[in-house]
Tab-separated table of C-alpha atoms in Angstrom:
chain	number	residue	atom	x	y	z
A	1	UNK	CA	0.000	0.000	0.000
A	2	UNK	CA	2.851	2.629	1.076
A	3	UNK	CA	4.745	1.357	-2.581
A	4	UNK	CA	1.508	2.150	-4.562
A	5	UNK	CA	1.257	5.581	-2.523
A	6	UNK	CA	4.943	6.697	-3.072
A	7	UNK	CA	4.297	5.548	-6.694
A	8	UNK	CA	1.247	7.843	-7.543
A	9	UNK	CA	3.284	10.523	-5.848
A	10	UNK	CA	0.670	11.099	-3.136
A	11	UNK	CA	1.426	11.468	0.519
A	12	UNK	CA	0.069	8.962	2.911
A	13	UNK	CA	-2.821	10.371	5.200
A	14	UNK	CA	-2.256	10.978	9.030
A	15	UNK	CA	-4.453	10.043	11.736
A	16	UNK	CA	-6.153	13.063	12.762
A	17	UNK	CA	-5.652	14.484	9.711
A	18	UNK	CA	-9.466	15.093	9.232
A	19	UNK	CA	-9.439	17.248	12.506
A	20	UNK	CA	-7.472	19.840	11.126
A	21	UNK	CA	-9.788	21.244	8.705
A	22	UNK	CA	-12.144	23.875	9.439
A	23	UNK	CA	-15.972	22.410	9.273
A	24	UNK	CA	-17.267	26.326	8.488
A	25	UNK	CA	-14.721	27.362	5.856
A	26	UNK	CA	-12.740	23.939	4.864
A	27	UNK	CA	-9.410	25.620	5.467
A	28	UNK	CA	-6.808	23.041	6.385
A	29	UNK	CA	-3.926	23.687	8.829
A	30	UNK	CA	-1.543	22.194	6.322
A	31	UNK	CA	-2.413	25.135	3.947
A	32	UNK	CA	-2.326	27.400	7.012
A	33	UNK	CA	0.383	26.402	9.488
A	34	UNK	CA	-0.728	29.444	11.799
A	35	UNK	CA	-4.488	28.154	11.762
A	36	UNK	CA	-6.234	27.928	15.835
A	37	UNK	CA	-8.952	26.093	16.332
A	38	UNK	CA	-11.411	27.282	19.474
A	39	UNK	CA	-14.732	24.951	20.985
A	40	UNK	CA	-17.494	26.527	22.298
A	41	UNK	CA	-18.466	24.761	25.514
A	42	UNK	CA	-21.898	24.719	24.427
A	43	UNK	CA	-21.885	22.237	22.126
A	44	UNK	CA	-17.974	21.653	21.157
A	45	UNK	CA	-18.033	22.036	18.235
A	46	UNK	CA	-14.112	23.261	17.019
A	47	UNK	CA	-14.172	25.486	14.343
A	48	UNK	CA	-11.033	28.303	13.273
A	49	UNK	CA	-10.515	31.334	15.092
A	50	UNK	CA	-10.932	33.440	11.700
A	51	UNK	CA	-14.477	31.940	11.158
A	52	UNK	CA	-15.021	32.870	14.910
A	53	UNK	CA	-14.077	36.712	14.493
A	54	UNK	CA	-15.991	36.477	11.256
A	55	UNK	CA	-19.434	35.260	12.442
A	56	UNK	CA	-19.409	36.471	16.365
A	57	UNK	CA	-17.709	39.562	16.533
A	58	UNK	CA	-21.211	41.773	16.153
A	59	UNK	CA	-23.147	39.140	19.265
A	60	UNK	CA	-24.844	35.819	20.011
A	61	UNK	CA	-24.941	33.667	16.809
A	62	UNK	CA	-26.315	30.328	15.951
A	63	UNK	CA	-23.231	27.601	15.778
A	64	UNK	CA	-22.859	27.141	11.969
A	65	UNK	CA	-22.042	23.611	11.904
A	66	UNK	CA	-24.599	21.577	10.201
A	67	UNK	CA	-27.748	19.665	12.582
A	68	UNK	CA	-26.505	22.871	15.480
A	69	UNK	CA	-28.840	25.393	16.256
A	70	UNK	CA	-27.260	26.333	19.897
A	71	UNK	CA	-26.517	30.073	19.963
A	72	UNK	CA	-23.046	30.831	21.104
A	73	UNK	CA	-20.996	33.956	22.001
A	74	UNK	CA	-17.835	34.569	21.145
A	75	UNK	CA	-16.349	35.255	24.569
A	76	UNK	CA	-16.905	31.556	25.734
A	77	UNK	CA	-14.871	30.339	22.937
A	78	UNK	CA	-11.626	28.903	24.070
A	79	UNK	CA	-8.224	26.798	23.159
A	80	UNK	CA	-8.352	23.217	23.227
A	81	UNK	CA	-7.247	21.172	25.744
A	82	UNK	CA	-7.244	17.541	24.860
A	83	UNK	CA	-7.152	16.056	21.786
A	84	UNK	CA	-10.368	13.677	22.191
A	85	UNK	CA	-13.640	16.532	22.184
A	86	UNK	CA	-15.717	13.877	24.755
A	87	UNK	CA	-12.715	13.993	27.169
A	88	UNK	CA	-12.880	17.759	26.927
A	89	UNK	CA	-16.508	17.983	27.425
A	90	UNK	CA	-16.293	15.658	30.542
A	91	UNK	CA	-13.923	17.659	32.077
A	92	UNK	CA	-15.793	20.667	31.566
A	93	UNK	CA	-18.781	18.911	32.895
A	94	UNK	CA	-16.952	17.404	36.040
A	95	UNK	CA	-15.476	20.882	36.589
A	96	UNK	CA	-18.922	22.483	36.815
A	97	UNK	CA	-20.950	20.093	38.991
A	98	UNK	CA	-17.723	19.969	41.451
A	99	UNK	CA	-17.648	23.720	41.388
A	100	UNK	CA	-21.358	23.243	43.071
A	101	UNK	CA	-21.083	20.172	44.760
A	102	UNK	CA	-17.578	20.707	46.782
A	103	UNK	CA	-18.541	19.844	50.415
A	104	UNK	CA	-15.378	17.727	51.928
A	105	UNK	CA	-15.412	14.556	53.727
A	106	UNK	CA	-15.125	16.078	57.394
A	107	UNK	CA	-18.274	17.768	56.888
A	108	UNK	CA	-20.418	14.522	57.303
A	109	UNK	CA	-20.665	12.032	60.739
A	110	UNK	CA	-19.564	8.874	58.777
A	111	UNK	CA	-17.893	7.709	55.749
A	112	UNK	CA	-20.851	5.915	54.823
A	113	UNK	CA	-22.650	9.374	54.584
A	114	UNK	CA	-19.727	11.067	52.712
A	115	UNK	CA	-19.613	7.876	50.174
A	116	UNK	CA	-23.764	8.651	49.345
A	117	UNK	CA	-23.014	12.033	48.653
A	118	UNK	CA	-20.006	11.402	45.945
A	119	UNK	CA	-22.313	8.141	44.744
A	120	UNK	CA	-24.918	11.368	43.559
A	121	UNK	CA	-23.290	13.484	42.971
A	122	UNK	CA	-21.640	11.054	40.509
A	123	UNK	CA	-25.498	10.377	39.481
A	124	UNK	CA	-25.948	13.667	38.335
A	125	UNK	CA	-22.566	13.956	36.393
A	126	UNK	CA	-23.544	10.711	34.833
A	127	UNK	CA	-26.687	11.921	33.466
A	128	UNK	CA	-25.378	15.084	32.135
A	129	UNK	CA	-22.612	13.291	30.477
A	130	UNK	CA	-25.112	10.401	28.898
A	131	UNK	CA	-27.850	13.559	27.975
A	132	UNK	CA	-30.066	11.341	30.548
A	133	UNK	CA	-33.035	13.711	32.057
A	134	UNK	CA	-31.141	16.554	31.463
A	135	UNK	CA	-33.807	19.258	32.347
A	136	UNK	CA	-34.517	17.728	35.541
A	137	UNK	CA	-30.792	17.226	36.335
A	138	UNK	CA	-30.528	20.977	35.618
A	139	UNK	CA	-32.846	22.089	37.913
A	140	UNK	CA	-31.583	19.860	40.944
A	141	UNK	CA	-27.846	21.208	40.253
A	142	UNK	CA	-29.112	25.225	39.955
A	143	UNK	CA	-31.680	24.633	43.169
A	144	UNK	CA	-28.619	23.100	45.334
A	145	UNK	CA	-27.184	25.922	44.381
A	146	UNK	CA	-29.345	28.448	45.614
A	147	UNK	CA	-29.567	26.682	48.807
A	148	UNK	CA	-26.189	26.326	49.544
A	149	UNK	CA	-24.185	28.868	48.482
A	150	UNK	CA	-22.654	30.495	51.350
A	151	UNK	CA	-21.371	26.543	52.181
A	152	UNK	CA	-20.224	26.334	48.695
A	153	UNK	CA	-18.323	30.237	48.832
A	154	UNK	CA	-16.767	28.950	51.889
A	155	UNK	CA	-15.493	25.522	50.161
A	156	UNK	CA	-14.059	27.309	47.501
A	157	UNK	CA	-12.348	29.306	49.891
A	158	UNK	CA	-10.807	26.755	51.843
A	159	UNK	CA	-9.976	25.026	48.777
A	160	UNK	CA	-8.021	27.971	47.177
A	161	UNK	CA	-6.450	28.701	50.091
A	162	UNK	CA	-4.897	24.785	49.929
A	163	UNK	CA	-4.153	25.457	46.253
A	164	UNK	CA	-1.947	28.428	47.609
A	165	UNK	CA	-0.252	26.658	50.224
A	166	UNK	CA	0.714	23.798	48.064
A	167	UNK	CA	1.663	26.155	45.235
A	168	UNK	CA	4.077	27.813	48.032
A	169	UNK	CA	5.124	24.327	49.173
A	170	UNK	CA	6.052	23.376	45.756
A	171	UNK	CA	8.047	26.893	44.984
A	172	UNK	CA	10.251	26.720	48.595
A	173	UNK	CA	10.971	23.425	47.767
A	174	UNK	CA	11.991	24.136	44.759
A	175	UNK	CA	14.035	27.529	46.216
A	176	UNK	CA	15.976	25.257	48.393
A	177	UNK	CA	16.981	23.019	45.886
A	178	UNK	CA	18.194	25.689	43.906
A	179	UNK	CA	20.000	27.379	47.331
A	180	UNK	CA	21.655	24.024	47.687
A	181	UNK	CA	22.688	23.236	44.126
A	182	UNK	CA	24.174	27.156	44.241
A	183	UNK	CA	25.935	26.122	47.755
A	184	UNK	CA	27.730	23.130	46.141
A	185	UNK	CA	28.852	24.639	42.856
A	186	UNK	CA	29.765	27.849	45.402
A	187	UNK	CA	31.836	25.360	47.739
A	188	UNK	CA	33.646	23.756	44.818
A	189	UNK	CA	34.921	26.681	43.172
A	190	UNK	CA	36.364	27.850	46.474
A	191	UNK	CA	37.898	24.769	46.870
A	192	UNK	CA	39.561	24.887	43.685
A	193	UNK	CA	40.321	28.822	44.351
A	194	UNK	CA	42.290	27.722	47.372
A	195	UNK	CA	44.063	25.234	45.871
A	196	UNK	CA	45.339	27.417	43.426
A	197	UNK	CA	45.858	29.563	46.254
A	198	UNK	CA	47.868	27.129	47.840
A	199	UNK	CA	49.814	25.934	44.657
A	200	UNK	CA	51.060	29.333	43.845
A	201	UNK	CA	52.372	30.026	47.253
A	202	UNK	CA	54.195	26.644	47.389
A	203	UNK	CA	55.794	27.969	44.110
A	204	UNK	CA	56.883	31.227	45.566
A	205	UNK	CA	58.037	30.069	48.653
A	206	UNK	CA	60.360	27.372	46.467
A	207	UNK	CA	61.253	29.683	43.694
A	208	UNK	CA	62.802	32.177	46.774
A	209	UNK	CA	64.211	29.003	48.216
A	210	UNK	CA	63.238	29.330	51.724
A	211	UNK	CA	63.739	26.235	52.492
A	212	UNK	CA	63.254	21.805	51.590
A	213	UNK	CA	60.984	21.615	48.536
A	214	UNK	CA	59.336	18.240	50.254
A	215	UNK	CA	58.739	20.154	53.498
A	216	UNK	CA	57.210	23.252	51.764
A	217	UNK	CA	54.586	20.565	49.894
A	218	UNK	CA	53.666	19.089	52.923
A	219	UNK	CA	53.660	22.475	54.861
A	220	UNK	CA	51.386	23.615	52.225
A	221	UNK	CA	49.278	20.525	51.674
A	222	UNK	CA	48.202	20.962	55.145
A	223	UNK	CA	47.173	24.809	55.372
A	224	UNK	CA	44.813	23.780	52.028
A	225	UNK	CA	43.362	20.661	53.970
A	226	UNK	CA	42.947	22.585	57.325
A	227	UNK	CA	41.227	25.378	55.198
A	228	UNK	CA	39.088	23.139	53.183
A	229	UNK	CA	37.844	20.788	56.454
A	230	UNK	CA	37.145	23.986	58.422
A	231	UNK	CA	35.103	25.606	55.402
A	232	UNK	CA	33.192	22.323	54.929
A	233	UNK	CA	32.311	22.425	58.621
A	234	UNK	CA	31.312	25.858	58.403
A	235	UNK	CA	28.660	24.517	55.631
A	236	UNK	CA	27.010	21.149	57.655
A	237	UNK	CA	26.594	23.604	60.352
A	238	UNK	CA	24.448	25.823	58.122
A	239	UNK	CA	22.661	23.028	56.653
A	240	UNK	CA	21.629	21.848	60.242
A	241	UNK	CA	20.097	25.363	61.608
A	242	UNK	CA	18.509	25.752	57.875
A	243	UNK	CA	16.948	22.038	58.688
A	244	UNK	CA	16.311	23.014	62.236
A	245	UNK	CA	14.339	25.893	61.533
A	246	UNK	CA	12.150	24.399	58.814
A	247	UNK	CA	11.134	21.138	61.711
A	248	UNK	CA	10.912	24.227	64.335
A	249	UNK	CA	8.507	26.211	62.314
A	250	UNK	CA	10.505	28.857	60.801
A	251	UNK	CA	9.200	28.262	57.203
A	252	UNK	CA	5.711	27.747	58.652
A	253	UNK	CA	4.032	30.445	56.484
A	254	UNK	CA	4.840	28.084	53.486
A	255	UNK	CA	4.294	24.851	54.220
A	256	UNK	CA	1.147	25.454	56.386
A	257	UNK	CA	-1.819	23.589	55.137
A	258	UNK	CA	-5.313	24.443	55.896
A	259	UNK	CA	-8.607	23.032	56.430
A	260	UNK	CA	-6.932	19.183	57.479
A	261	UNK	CA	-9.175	16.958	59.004
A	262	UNK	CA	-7.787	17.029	63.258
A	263	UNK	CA	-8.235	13.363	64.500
A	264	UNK	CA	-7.735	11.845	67.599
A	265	UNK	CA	-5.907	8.646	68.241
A	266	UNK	CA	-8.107	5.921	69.368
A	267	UNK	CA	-7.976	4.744	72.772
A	268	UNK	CA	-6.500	1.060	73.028
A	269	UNK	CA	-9.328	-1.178	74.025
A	270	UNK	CA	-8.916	-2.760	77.324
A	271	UNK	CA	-7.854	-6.349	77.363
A	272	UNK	CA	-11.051	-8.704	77.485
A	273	UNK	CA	-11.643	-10.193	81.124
A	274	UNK	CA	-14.324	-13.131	81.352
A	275	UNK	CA	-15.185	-12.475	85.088
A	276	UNK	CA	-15.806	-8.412	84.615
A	277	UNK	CA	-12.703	-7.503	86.507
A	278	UNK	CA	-13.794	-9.775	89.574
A	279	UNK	CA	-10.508	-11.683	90.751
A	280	UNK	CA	-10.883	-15.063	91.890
A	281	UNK	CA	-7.501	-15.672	94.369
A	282	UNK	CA	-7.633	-17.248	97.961
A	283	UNK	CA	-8.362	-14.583	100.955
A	284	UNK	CA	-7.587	-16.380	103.841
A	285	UNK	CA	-4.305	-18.505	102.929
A	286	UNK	CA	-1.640	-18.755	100.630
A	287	UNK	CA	-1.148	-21.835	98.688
A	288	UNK	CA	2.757	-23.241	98.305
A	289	UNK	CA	3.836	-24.682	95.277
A	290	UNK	CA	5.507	-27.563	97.486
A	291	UNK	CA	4.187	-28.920	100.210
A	292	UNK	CA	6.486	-31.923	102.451
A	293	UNK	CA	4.037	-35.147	102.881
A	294	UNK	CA	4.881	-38.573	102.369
A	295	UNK	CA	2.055	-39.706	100.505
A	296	UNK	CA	2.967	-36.275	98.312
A	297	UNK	CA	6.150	-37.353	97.656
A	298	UNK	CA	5.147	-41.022	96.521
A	299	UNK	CA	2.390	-39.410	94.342
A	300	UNK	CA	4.867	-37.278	92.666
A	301	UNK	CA	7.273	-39.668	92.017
A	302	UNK	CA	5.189	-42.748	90.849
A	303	UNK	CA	4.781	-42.756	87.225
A	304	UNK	CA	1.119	-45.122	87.983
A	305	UNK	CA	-0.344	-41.929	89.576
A	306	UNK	CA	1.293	-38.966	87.308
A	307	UNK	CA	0.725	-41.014	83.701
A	308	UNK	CA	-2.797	-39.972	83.929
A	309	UNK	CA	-2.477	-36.707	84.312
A	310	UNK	CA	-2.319	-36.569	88.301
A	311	UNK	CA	-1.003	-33.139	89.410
A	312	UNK	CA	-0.273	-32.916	92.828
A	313	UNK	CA	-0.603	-29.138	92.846
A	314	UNK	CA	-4.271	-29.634	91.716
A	315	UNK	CA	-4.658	-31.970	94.967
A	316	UNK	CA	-3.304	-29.228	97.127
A	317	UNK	CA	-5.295	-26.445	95.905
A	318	UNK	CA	-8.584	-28.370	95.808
A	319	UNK	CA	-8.148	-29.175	99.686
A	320	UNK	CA	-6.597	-26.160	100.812
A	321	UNK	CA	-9.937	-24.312	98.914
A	322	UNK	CA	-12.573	-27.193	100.565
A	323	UNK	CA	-10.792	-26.190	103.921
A	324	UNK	CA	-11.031	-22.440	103.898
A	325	UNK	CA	-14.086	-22.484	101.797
A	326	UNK	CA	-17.000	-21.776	104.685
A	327	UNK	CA	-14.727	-18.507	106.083
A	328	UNK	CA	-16.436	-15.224	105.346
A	329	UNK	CA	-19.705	-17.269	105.331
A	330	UNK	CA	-22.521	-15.671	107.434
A	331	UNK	CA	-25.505	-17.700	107.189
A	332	UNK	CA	-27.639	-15.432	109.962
A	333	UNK	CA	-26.910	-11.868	107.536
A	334	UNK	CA	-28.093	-13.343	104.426
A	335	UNK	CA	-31.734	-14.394	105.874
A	336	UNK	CA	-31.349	-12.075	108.652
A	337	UNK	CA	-33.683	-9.574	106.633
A	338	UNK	CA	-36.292	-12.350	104.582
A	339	UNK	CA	-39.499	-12.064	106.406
A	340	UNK	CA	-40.415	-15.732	105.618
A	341	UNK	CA	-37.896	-16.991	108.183
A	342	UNK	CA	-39.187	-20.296	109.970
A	343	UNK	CA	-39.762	-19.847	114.131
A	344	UNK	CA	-36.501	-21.462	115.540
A	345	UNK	CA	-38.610	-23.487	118.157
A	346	UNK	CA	-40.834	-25.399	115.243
A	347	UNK	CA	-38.267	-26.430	113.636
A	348	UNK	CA	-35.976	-27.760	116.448
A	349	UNK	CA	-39.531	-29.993	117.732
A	350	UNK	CA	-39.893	-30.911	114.115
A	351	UNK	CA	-35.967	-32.390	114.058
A	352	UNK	CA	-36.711	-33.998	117.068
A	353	UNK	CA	-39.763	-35.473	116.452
A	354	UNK	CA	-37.961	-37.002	113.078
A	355	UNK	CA	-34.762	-38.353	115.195
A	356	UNK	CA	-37.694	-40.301	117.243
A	357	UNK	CA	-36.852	-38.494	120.830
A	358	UNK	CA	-40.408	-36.641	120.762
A	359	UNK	CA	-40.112	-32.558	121.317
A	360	UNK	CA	-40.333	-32.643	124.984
A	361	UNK	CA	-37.123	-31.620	126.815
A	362	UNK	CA	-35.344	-30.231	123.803
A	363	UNK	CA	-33.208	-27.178	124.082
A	364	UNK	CA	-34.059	-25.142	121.632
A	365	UNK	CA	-30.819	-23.736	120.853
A	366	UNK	CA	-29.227	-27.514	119.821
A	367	UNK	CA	-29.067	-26.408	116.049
């Protein structure tokens, strides 16, 4: 195909080609090297900036392109930005509805809330982009805005302002690499300054032959590396105070940010405790972890008793806890106050009657 081409003497077609020709007056850009196409945000269509001053300069016209009646004025006519005209109109589009809808995330109680908002707001960019209920999508965008435009003034405010700081970031970074690049190539050329310096006094001091040529070199060689190592010093330490006032807050006008979100760091959670903080240890004694018995000692030693699991210590604290079990105990307090309480008298007869010694001549304090 490219043989036939170069045969017939015709040159081969570019992609893209087919943009670069005027739809109003069919001038080409390879005719007119100089030619600038503008779009109309209205309905995007490109045409050249001649055919603009041609047909808008006296007001509002109707776009000229064929199947366009949208009238458009010459002052919103404008470069282009990207190559593809649906990417440029979805930017355009996305830059409008967040110009309106531009709350920020710390505005709402949860991140479920904040994720409902960009979900329609999305919505509504989706149906302007798709030409889906249009109208109505129109009038929900211009009545939010109505409602909230101090909130939306304010937004924009806030967000400028972090546009700024950034911006002001990005140039003092930028101004200290440059101040640093400057105090390296500065540093070097006094380095080489002095050792020219240095290598022209070693030459005088030789040519008026004041004394060994070695020791002069070496004399010399060390006056250039004690003035190098003390001007190299003198640099780290200016480094370090330039550092130490940027993490002190010196350069705190430009690399403030505004408007963060301020959150607090979560409290650890308290370890889990099954019993609600209630600790279960002995009151009244204190259990050993060896205690000398004979049968203990057999049991501990006698693999018949410890194969299945025996544990002596288990033995131990199971009797000491039976023993000391009843203390702290008070049987009379705890049904001193329930107004059901049985007479002490019947109940002694009744006992006695059951033991088969009648209830005559029964004290009645026996239980």
């Amino acid at each position: 195909m490219s043989r036939a081409t170069a045969r017939n003497g015709a040159t081969p077609r570019r992609p893209g080609d087919e943009d670069d020709i005027c739809p109003v007056c069919k001038s080409s850009r390879y005719l007119n090297p100089s030619m600038r196409f503008l779009v109309n945000p209205e309905c995007y269509h490109k045409m050249c900036e001649s055919c603009v001053d041609r047909i808008f300069s006296h007001g509002p016209a109707p776009c000229p392109v064929a199947g366009c009646a949208r009238t458009l004025r010459k002052a919103r006519f404008r470069r282009q930005t990207f190559e593809d005209l649906h990417i440029e109109r979805e930017v355009d589009i996305r830059r409008r509805v967040g110009g309106v809808f531009n709350r920020r995330e710390e505005e709402f109680e949860s991140l479920r809330d904040w994720n409902n908002y960009l979900e329609e707001v999305e919505n509504l960019t989706w149906n302007l982009l798709q030409g889906v209920d249009v109208k109505e999508t129109e009038k929900k965008l211009d009545a939010y805005k109505r409602q909230n435009e101090a909130g939306i003034k304010q937004n924009a405010a806030i967000e400028s302002q972090e546009t700024a700081n950034t911006e002001a970031q990005f140039a003092a970074q930028k101004e200290q690499a440059r101040l640093r690049r400057e105090a390296a190539r500065n540093e070097e050329l006094d380095e080489r300054r002095e050792k020219e310096e240095g290598r022209r006094e070693m030459i005088d001091m030789m040519a008026n032959g004041d004394g060994d040529a070695d020791a002069i070199a070496r004399e010399t060689q060390k006056v250039v590396l004690k003035k190098s190592t003390a001007r190299r010093t003198a640099a780290e330490r200016l480094r370090q105070q330039a550092a130490a006032n940027v993490d002190n807050g010196a350069a705190a006008p430009l690399f403030s940010i505004q408007g963060l979100k301020r959150t607090d760091q979560p409290t650890p959670e308290n370890e889990y405790d099954p019993f609600g903080g209630y600790v279960i240890k002995p009151e009244y004694y204190y259990l050993r972890d060896h205690y000398e018995h004979s049968w203990l000692d057999n049991a501990r030693s006698d693999a018949q008793i410890t194969a299945g699991g025996y544990d002596v210590k288990e033995y131990c604290a199971r009797a000491m806890m039976e023993a000391f079990g009843g203390l702290g105990v008070f049987v009379e307090d705890e049904i001193g106050g329930s107004e059901d309480r049985m007479d002490k008298g019947v109940g002694t007869a009744s006992a006695a009657a059951a033991g088969g010694g009648g209830g005559e001549g029964v004290d009645g304090d026996v239980l």
